[in-house]
XYZ file of C-alpha atoms in Angstrom:
511
model
C 40.773 18.339 58.053
C 39.060 20.018 60.970
C 36.230 18.709 63.096
C 32.937 20.488 63.575
C 32.947 20.355 67.362
C 30.320 17.607 67.660
C 30.830 14.430 69.632
C 33.124 12.140 67.684
C 33.371 14.966 65.213
C 36.723 14.027 63.759
C 40.403 14.743 64.222
C 41.706 17.749 66.116
C 43.464 20.714 64.584
C 46.719 20.343 62.734
C 48.750 21.698 65.666
C 48.282 18.517 67.758
C 49.842 15.464 66.153
C 49.469 12.345 68.319
C 51.998 9.504 68.118
C 51.180 6.818 65.539
C 49.192 3.812 66.684
C 51.192 0.698 67.572
C 49.228 -2.249 66.288
C 49.372 -5.679 67.941
C 47.895 -9.037 67.093
C 44.933 -9.999 69.275
C 43.035 -13.081 68.052
C 42.436 -15.323 65.097
C 39.473 -17.545 64.304
C 39.631 -20.338 61.755
C 43.272 -20.001 60.741
C 44.286 -22.766 58.366
C 47.323 -24.913 59.029
C 50.224 -25.100 56.591
C 49.254 -26.954 53.451
C 45.538 -26.993 54.268
C 43.327 -26.312 51.286
C 40.607 -23.746 51.892
C 37.161 -24.621 50.603
C 35.470 -21.963 48.480
C 32.364 -21.969 50.693
C 34.436 -21.108 53.792
C 35.907 -17.854 52.429
C 34.637 -14.846 54.409
C 32.718 -12.350 52.266
C 31.329 -9.834 54.816
C 32.251 -8.411 58.258
C 30.259 -6.066 60.489
C 30.398 -4.834 64.103
C 27.170 -3.836 65.806
C 26.803 -0.285 67.169
C 27.880 -1.248 70.686
C 30.936 -3.153 69.475
C 29.972 -6.088 71.692
C 29.026 -8.324 68.772
C 30.670 -9.114 65.451
C 29.143 -10.929 62.489
C 30.792 -12.528 59.477
C 29.226 -14.012 56.361
C 30.856 -16.450 53.960
C 30.450 -17.713 50.434
C 28.590 -20.761 51.711
C 25.680 -18.598 52.877
C 26.471 -18.924 56.590
C 26.479 -16.154 59.184
C 28.767 -16.572 62.201
C 28.310 -14.427 65.313
C 30.971 -13.550 67.876
C 30.435 -11.862 71.245
C 32.770 -9.764 73.326
C 34.047 -11.404 76.508
C 36.399 -8.903 78.160
C 33.506 -6.595 79.147
C 31.719 -9.463 80.876
C 34.844 -10.332 82.823
C 34.782 -6.882 84.442
C 31.048 -6.788 85.049
C 30.281 -3.782 82.862
C 31.961 -1.285 80.584
C 32.056 1.308 83.398
C 33.706 -1.177 85.757
C 36.300 -1.901 83.107
C 37.046 1.797 82.678
C 37.606 2.155 86.441
C 40.364 -0.474 86.385
C 44.046 0.449 86.300
C 44.675 1.982 82.861
C 48.294 0.838 83.002
C 47.049 -2.669 82.245
C 46.731 -3.119 78.510
C 43.223 -4.221 77.553
C 41.603 -4.678 74.216
C 38.390 -6.186 72.862
C 38.354 -9.976 73.057
C 35.732 -12.062 71.319
C 34.547 -15.633 71.360
C 32.417 -17.705 69.043
C 28.720 -17.319 69.846
C 26.680 -19.152 67.215
C 26.184 -19.603 63.485
C 23.283 -20.276 61.169
C 22.603 -20.930 57.507
C 21.266 -17.677 56.101
C 21.010 -18.386 52.367
C 20.882 -21.465 50.150
C 21.822 -21.737 46.461
C 18.865 -21.152 44.148
C 18.070 -21.294 40.468
C 15.953 -18.749 38.610
C 14.186 -20.824 35.976
C 12.712 -17.795 34.212
C 16.142 -16.315 33.560
C 18.141 -19.577 33.631
C 20.330 -18.001 36.258
C 22.077 -19.590 39.232
C 21.822 -17.503 42.401
C 24.761 -18.001 44.707
C 24.299 -18.360 48.445
C 27.271 -16.050 49.098
C 26.609 -13.364 51.717
C 27.311 -9.950 50.156
C 26.552 -7.717 53.147
C 25.524 -7.943 56.805
C 23.977 -5.062 58.756
C 23.035 -5.034 62.443
C 19.649 -3.674 63.489
C 18.479 -2.356 66.845
C 18.412 -4.882 69.678
C 15.264 -5.511 71.714
C 14.511 -7.713 74.738
C 18.080 -9.052 74.784
C 17.614 -10.428 71.251
C 19.922 -9.622 68.331
C 18.558 -8.534 64.952
C 20.440 -8.340 61.682
C 19.992 -8.163 57.929
C 21.891 -10.379 55.506
C 21.759 -10.467 51.734
C 23.041 -12.446 48.793
C 22.693 -11.318 45.176
C 18.888 -11.339 45.144
C 17.293 -11.903 48.551
C 17.528 -9.990 51.845
C 16.642 -11.709 55.116
C 15.850 -10.283 58.539
C 17.096 -12.476 61.389
C 16.353 -12.612 65.100
C 18.856 -14.410 67.325
C 17.823 -15.027 70.921
C 18.407 -17.395 73.796
C 15.728 -19.991 74.359
C 15.522 -22.160 77.472
C 15.809 -25.849 76.715
C 13.090 -27.700 78.609
C 13.899 -31.162 79.906
C 12.014 -33.733 81.984
C 14.055 -33.831 85.157
C 11.868 -36.274 87.111
C 9.360 -38.933 86.152
C 7.136 -39.515 89.170
C 6.722 -43.207 88.625
C 6.951 -45.924 91.217
C 10.426 -47.401 91.341
C 8.948 -50.859 90.817
C 7.136 -49.880 87.650
C 8.476 -49.307 84.127
C 7.424 -46.684 81.652
C 6.520 -47.740 78.126
C 4.743 -45.623 75.565
C 3.027 -43.603 78.250
C 1.344 -46.597 79.934
C 2.330 -48.135 83.250
C 2.524 -51.896 83.461
C 3.039 -54.132 86.404
C 6.478 -55.360 87.283
C 5.058 -58.838 87.443
C 4.456 -60.110 83.933
C 2.499 -63.132 85.194
C -0.415 -61.145 86.558
C -1.290 -58.210 84.334
C -3.493 -55.574 85.911
C -6.798 -54.570 84.330
C -7.891 -50.984 84.964
C -11.595 -50.476 85.531
C -13.707 -47.513 84.417
C -14.515 -46.632 88.013
C -10.856 -46.526 89.059
C -10.664 -50.057 90.414
C -8.416 -52.746 89.103
C -8.342 -56.428 88.534
C -5.451 -58.862 88.418
C -7.204 -60.824 85.716
C -6.005 -60.447 82.089
C -7.412 -57.527 80.095
C -10.889 -58.137 78.866
C -11.888 -60.144 81.952
C -12.822 -57.366 84.360
C -14.009 -57.921 87.862
C -16.862 -55.932 89.325
C -15.238 -56.013 92.739
C -15.260 -52.333 93.840
C -12.926 -52.799 96.803
C -9.670 -50.790 96.841
C -6.311 -52.537 96.736
C -4.351 -52.786 99.985
C -2.864 -49.390 100.886
C -5.165 -47.544 98.468
C -4.180 -45.725 95.244
C -1.227 -43.334 95.273
C -1.912 -39.684 94.375
C -1.828 -38.681 90.714
C 1.734 -37.865 89.577
C 2.991 -35.970 86.525
C 6.433 -35.523 84.922
C 8.355 -32.486 86.168
C 9.704 -30.244 83.346
C 12.586 -27.895 84.135
C 14.607 -25.365 82.107
C 18.249 -25.930 82.946
C 20.085 -24.886 79.779
C 19.784 -22.115 77.197
C 20.326 -22.437 73.483
C 20.765 -19.734 70.838
C 18.071 -19.894 68.194
C 18.224 -17.962 64.905
C 14.848 -17.353 63.311
C 14.169 -15.672 59.989
C 11.450 -13.064 60.583
C 11.198 -11.485 57.130
C 12.312 -12.273 53.580
C 12.601 -9.346 51.163
C 12.794 -10.716 47.644
C 11.873 -10.130 43.976
C 12.773 -6.425 44.079
C 16.094 -6.377 42.195
C 16.801 -7.359 38.609
C 20.543 -7.024 39.164
C 22.867 -8.175 41.915
C 22.474 -6.469 45.286
C 25.743 -4.784 46.267
C 24.667 -2.839 49.386
C 22.192 -2.714 52.234
C 22.112 0.051 54.850
C 19.965 0.680 57.928
C 18.363 4.043 58.514
C 18.856 5.931 61.771
C 15.068 5.886 62.315
C 15.315 2.169 63.110
C 12.362 1.393 60.860
C 13.632 1.450 57.273
C 16.611 0.347 55.208
C 17.816 0.579 51.610
C 19.088 -2.033 49.189
C 21.057 -1.159 46.058
C 21.918 -2.991 42.868
C 23.694 -1.764 39.741
C 20.859 0.480 38.552
C 18.359 0.971 41.380
C 18.080 1.745 45.086
C 14.971 0.557 46.942
C 13.610 1.735 50.296
C 12.090 -0.897 52.607
C 10.201 -0.929 55.878
C 11.546 -3.627 58.181
C 8.031 -4.837 58.982
C 6.820 -4.982 55.351
C 8.461 -7.596 53.161
C 6.175 -7.607 50.118
C 6.556 -3.954 49.135
C 9.427 -1.529 48.575
C 9.765 1.944 47.073
C 12.184 2.666 44.265
C 13.943 5.911 45.214
C 16.852 5.936 42.724
C 16.736 4.632 39.159
C 19.662 5.278 36.821
C 18.551 2.841 34.138
C 18.435 4.635 30.755
C 15.606 4.130 28.281
C 18.121 2.489 25.964
C 20.636 0.244 27.715
C 23.196 1.099 25.056
C 23.324 4.580 26.604
C 24.373 3.205 29.990
C 27.635 4.851 31.098
C 27.832 4.158 34.840
C 26.345 1.901 37.511
C 25.748 2.136 41.257
C 28.487 0.423 43.262
C 27.664 1.201 46.916
C 25.054 3.037 48.984
C 24.756 4.069 52.621
C 22.395 6.048 54.840
C 23.611 9.078 56.776
C 24.327 7.998 60.403
C 22.040 10.600 62.014
C 19.872 12.283 59.330
C 17.215 9.784 58.270
C 16.421 11.771 55.121
C 19.933 11.673 53.628
C 21.910 8.957 51.898
C 24.876 8.696 49.560
C 25.710 6.334 46.741
C 28.816 5.860 44.632
C 29.259 4.996 40.978
C 31.625 3.184 38.662
C 32.814 6.567 37.352
C 34.301 7.535 40.710
C 31.601 9.951 41.808
C 29.577 10.116 45.035
C 26.072 11.556 45.040
C 24.338 12.855 48.139
C 20.541 12.775 47.958
C 17.762 14.128 50.173
C 14.601 12.051 50.450
C 12.585 15.195 51.254
C 13.095 16.654 47.787
C 11.041 14.146 45.814
C 9.814 10.578 45.873
C 12.188 9.600 43.056
C 15.629 10.955 43.875
C 17.214 10.894 40.440
C 18.484 14.425 41.017
C 21.214 14.618 43.627
C 21.665 17.505 46.034
C 25.479 17.279 45.865
C 28.038 15.360 43.852
C 31.630 14.656 44.909
C 34.096 13.860 42.151
C 37.812 14.441 41.800
C 38.753 16.227 38.622
C 40.930 14.312 36.245
C 44.431 15.686 35.773
C 45.071 16.707 32.160
C 47.127 14.183 30.207
C 46.727 11.436 32.819
C 44.012 9.460 31.047
C 44.763 5.885 30.001
C 42.934 2.663 29.131
C 42.679 1.807 32.849
C 41.555 5.217 34.094
C 37.830 4.469 34.274
C 38.371 0.969 35.666
C 40.501 2.034 38.600
C 38.311 5.094 39.260
C 35.315 2.893 40.098
C 34.437 3.196 43.796
C 33.996 -0.166 45.501
C 32.877 1.038 48.950
C 31.809 4.183 50.808
C 31.393 4.793 54.534
C 30.053 7.769 56.472
C 32.148 8.912 59.419
C 30.428 8.715 62.771
C 29.982 12.501 62.797
C 28.109 12.330 59.483
C 30.195 15.138 58.028
C 32.799 13.074 56.198
C 32.564 10.269 53.660
C 35.353 7.767 53.016
C 35.534 6.141 49.580
C 37.744 3.370 48.215
C 38.654 3.015 44.567
C 41.195 0.542 43.263
C 44.320 2.583 44.001
C 43.359 5.052 46.722
C 41.257 6.019 49.710
C 39.619 9.435 49.549
C 38.131 11.388 52.422
C 35.410 13.899 51.545
C 33.829 16.709 53.525
C 30.127 16.927 52.609
C 30.365 20.702 52.922
C 33.082 20.860 50.255
C 32.389 19.047 46.996
C 35.219 20.551 44.946
C 37.866 17.971 45.947
C 38.613 15.425 48.664
C 40.191 16.732 51.858
C 42.611 13.788 51.912
C 43.897 11.186 49.468
C 45.692 8.069 50.712
C 47.771 5.944 48.330
C 47.060 2.303 49.129
C 49.330 0.458 46.680
C 50.689 3.002 44.217
C 53.581 0.666 43.398
C 51.076 -1.506 41.474
C 50.443 1.176 38.870
C 53.139 -0.173 36.494
C 51.482 -3.606 36.803
C 47.956 -2.547 35.813
C 48.183 -4.495 32.573
C 48.953 -7.724 34.468
C 46.200 -6.970 36.941
C 43.769 -6.522 34.062
C 44.808 -9.804 32.475
C 44.144 -11.812 35.645
C 40.977 -9.800 36.532
C 42.470 -8.581 39.818
C 41.849 -4.997 38.722
C 38.133 -5.653 39.300
C 38.596 -6.655 42.966
C 36.334 -4.723 45.324
C 38.029 -3.664 48.581
C 36.159 -2.443 51.664
C 37.139 0.621 53.689
C 36.453 1.685 57.278
C 36.940 4.584 59.707
C 37.712 4.681 63.408
C 34.979 5.877 65.730
C 36.812 9.133 66.464
C 37.439 9.800 62.763
C 41.198 10.044 63.222
C 42.129 6.914 61.258
C 41.027 5.038 58.158
C 41.881 1.538 56.942
C 41.574 -0.677 53.890
C 43.012 -3.902 52.493
C 45.442 -4.861 49.759
C 47.135 -7.949 48.334
C 49.351 -10.537 50.088
C 46.849 -10.351 52.988
C 48.058 -6.840 53.850
C 45.948 -4.007 55.192
C 46.863 -0.368 55.652
C 45.980 2.137 58.364
C 46.333 5.905 57.801
C 46.082 8.885 60.117
C 43.675 11.633 59.034
C 45.295 14.648 60.697
C 46.963 17.082 58.255
C 50.694 17.269 58.825
C 50.872 13.843 60.488
C 52.406 11.228 58.205
C 50.990 8.130 59.837
C 50.767 5.187 57.435
C 51.098 1.620 58.704
C 51.063 -1.648 56.780
C 50.183 -4.907 58.549
C 49.951 -8.500 57.430
C 46.943 -10.536 58.538
C 48.801 -13.327 60.316
C 49.360 -14.456 63.890
C 53.033 -14.968 63.085
C 54.939 -12.833 65.622
C 57.293 -11.769 62.820
C 54.485 -10.235 60.753
C 55.494 -6.940 59.231
C 54.465 -3.527 60.491
C 56.081 -0.987 58.215
C 56.055 2.780 58.597
C 56.135 4.288 55.124
C 57.014 7.933 54.492
C 54.375 10.023 52.800
C 54.483 12.627 50.085
C 54.238 16.309 51.005
C 50.806 17.830 51.384
C 49.224 18.706 48.055
C 47.445 21.778 49.359
C 46.101 23.304 52.546
C 42.838 21.383 52.272
C 44.108 18.179 50.770
C 47.019 15.921 51.548
C 48.381 12.561 50.434
C 49.825 9.902 52.675
C 51.578 6.585 52.440
C 52.755 6.639 48.835
C 55.321 3.907 48.318
C 58.124 3.865 45.806
C 56.940 2.261 42.557
C 57.900 -1.375 42.129
C 58.800 -1.981 45.780
C 57.061 -4.945 47.363
C 56.161 -4.801 51.058
C 57.524 -8.266 51.812
C 60.542 -8.005 49.535
C 59.085 -10.849 47.464
C 57.006 -11.150 44.334
C 53.541 -9.773 45.003
C 50.809 -12.382 45.561
C 47.591 -11.364 43.812
C 45.809 -14.589 44.828
C 45.758 -13.638 48.518
C 43.781 -10.453 49.032
C 42.304 -8.780 52.072
C 38.994 -7.485 50.755
C 36.906 -7.205 53.918
C 37.578 -5.457 57.223
C 35.731 -3.480 59.903
C 36.741 -1.045 62.642
C 35.363 -1.325 66.175
C 32.908 1.580 66.717
C 34.491 2.891 69.925
C 37.997 1.419 70.252
C 41.085 1.063 68.081
C 40.476 -2.517 67.052
C 40.222 -3.881 63.520
C 38.721 -7.172 62.342
C 39.872 -8.333 58.913
C 39.298 -11.414 56.788
C 41.995 -13.340 54.954
C 40.391 -16.248 53.084
C 38.519 -18.270 55.755
C 40.357 -16.710 58.712
C 39.232 -13.794 60.870
C 42.082 -11.754 62.381
C 41.727 -9.203 65.174
C 44.238 -6.384 65.811
C 44.281 -3.647 68.417
C 46.305 -0.503 69.154
């Protein structure tokens, strides 16, 4: 695969083959101790870096969003100051917990007798403004637009009251309980009980002190998350994707049959731009599985289907974009069809490369890298867990074959990554002729495995396969654990750092 010369345009030519990345464990948040039972609501269901890479957000099945902020940049003053430091010192992104908030609550649709889970399906960062963070989060039915900002906590630091007086319910009483003071309308006072006022207008000895008020100061700051918009009642089916547009004003949301276009400032109206619902539902042959806007062209977006195809659409062509401008689909090899062919061909996630020229897709068995200028076949195919092919029947029986794995690309377009079972994730190099394929286990155990796996020869000049393991061989040398799966991960936008979720734990790796 060759780049187009633009900034972050992709890997260099085949002649230069850099050494493979050496991955190291960086951090872990929320790792469970041995024997600890993980609650269902604590399992992470979404991960997303913001565009700067200085903030990371995770969502869980309990409807909570947790934010992390980068700390190593602050330690060096700024990113430029950090770059000026001695490069011989190994540095990598370090994060700390920032705040969390409850984004969604469980609901019940009485019209359809349907329970709506609070689980966060996707999180997307929006443009920052005035030092405040903005992000979108969605469950199956409702999208919310959040603003997270620091608010100064105001406290009363000084009550200007005489030391010999006590404060009670806003009134000031005398320290002597035997002679209560009566306040007169003209400002005078009497030492007689209330109700027996004296008309003596003389001032008390020493006169009245000047009027004093409490002093309010702002000493501390607190992070406040406020929901600014709620976008609801626009999807009949479960929302599987949301994606921000490069114009900073609009975003899309996709369910199984429709894609809607929203304006961030308008929550009660959306435009249906893709509708694949047939007149007769019995004629339904495929559904939408993922959708994403082009990173730089605000008029282009792509969506994937359960049949393994990716459609590129142009919003300038028509208001309803049922007709795609391009379709990317790998042709089926003759004689290779089986009962599981359509199931494992379903694409669970797509991502545009930063250059906007390439699209990465993840189906059950493979990663595929597509060039939008060449729709005949993918430019690269990466085997994620080919050794599971003989076990497809078992995977179908326990429903694991329907697991939806995320995929991600590095900012420079030279590497791609995705997850697998036994809390493993795989990183592949994208340069033709370079056989980089690394398998890592999400664990802070120093003995975690990092295995270099030989790849198959290139299939053609424009397409190559990497990381195909021998069938039946397990990475850990043990029986494969289908109950532990690494579904969600994200790549830092500018550095070789990966955040991945294993159950309720967030692991960070760097190279």
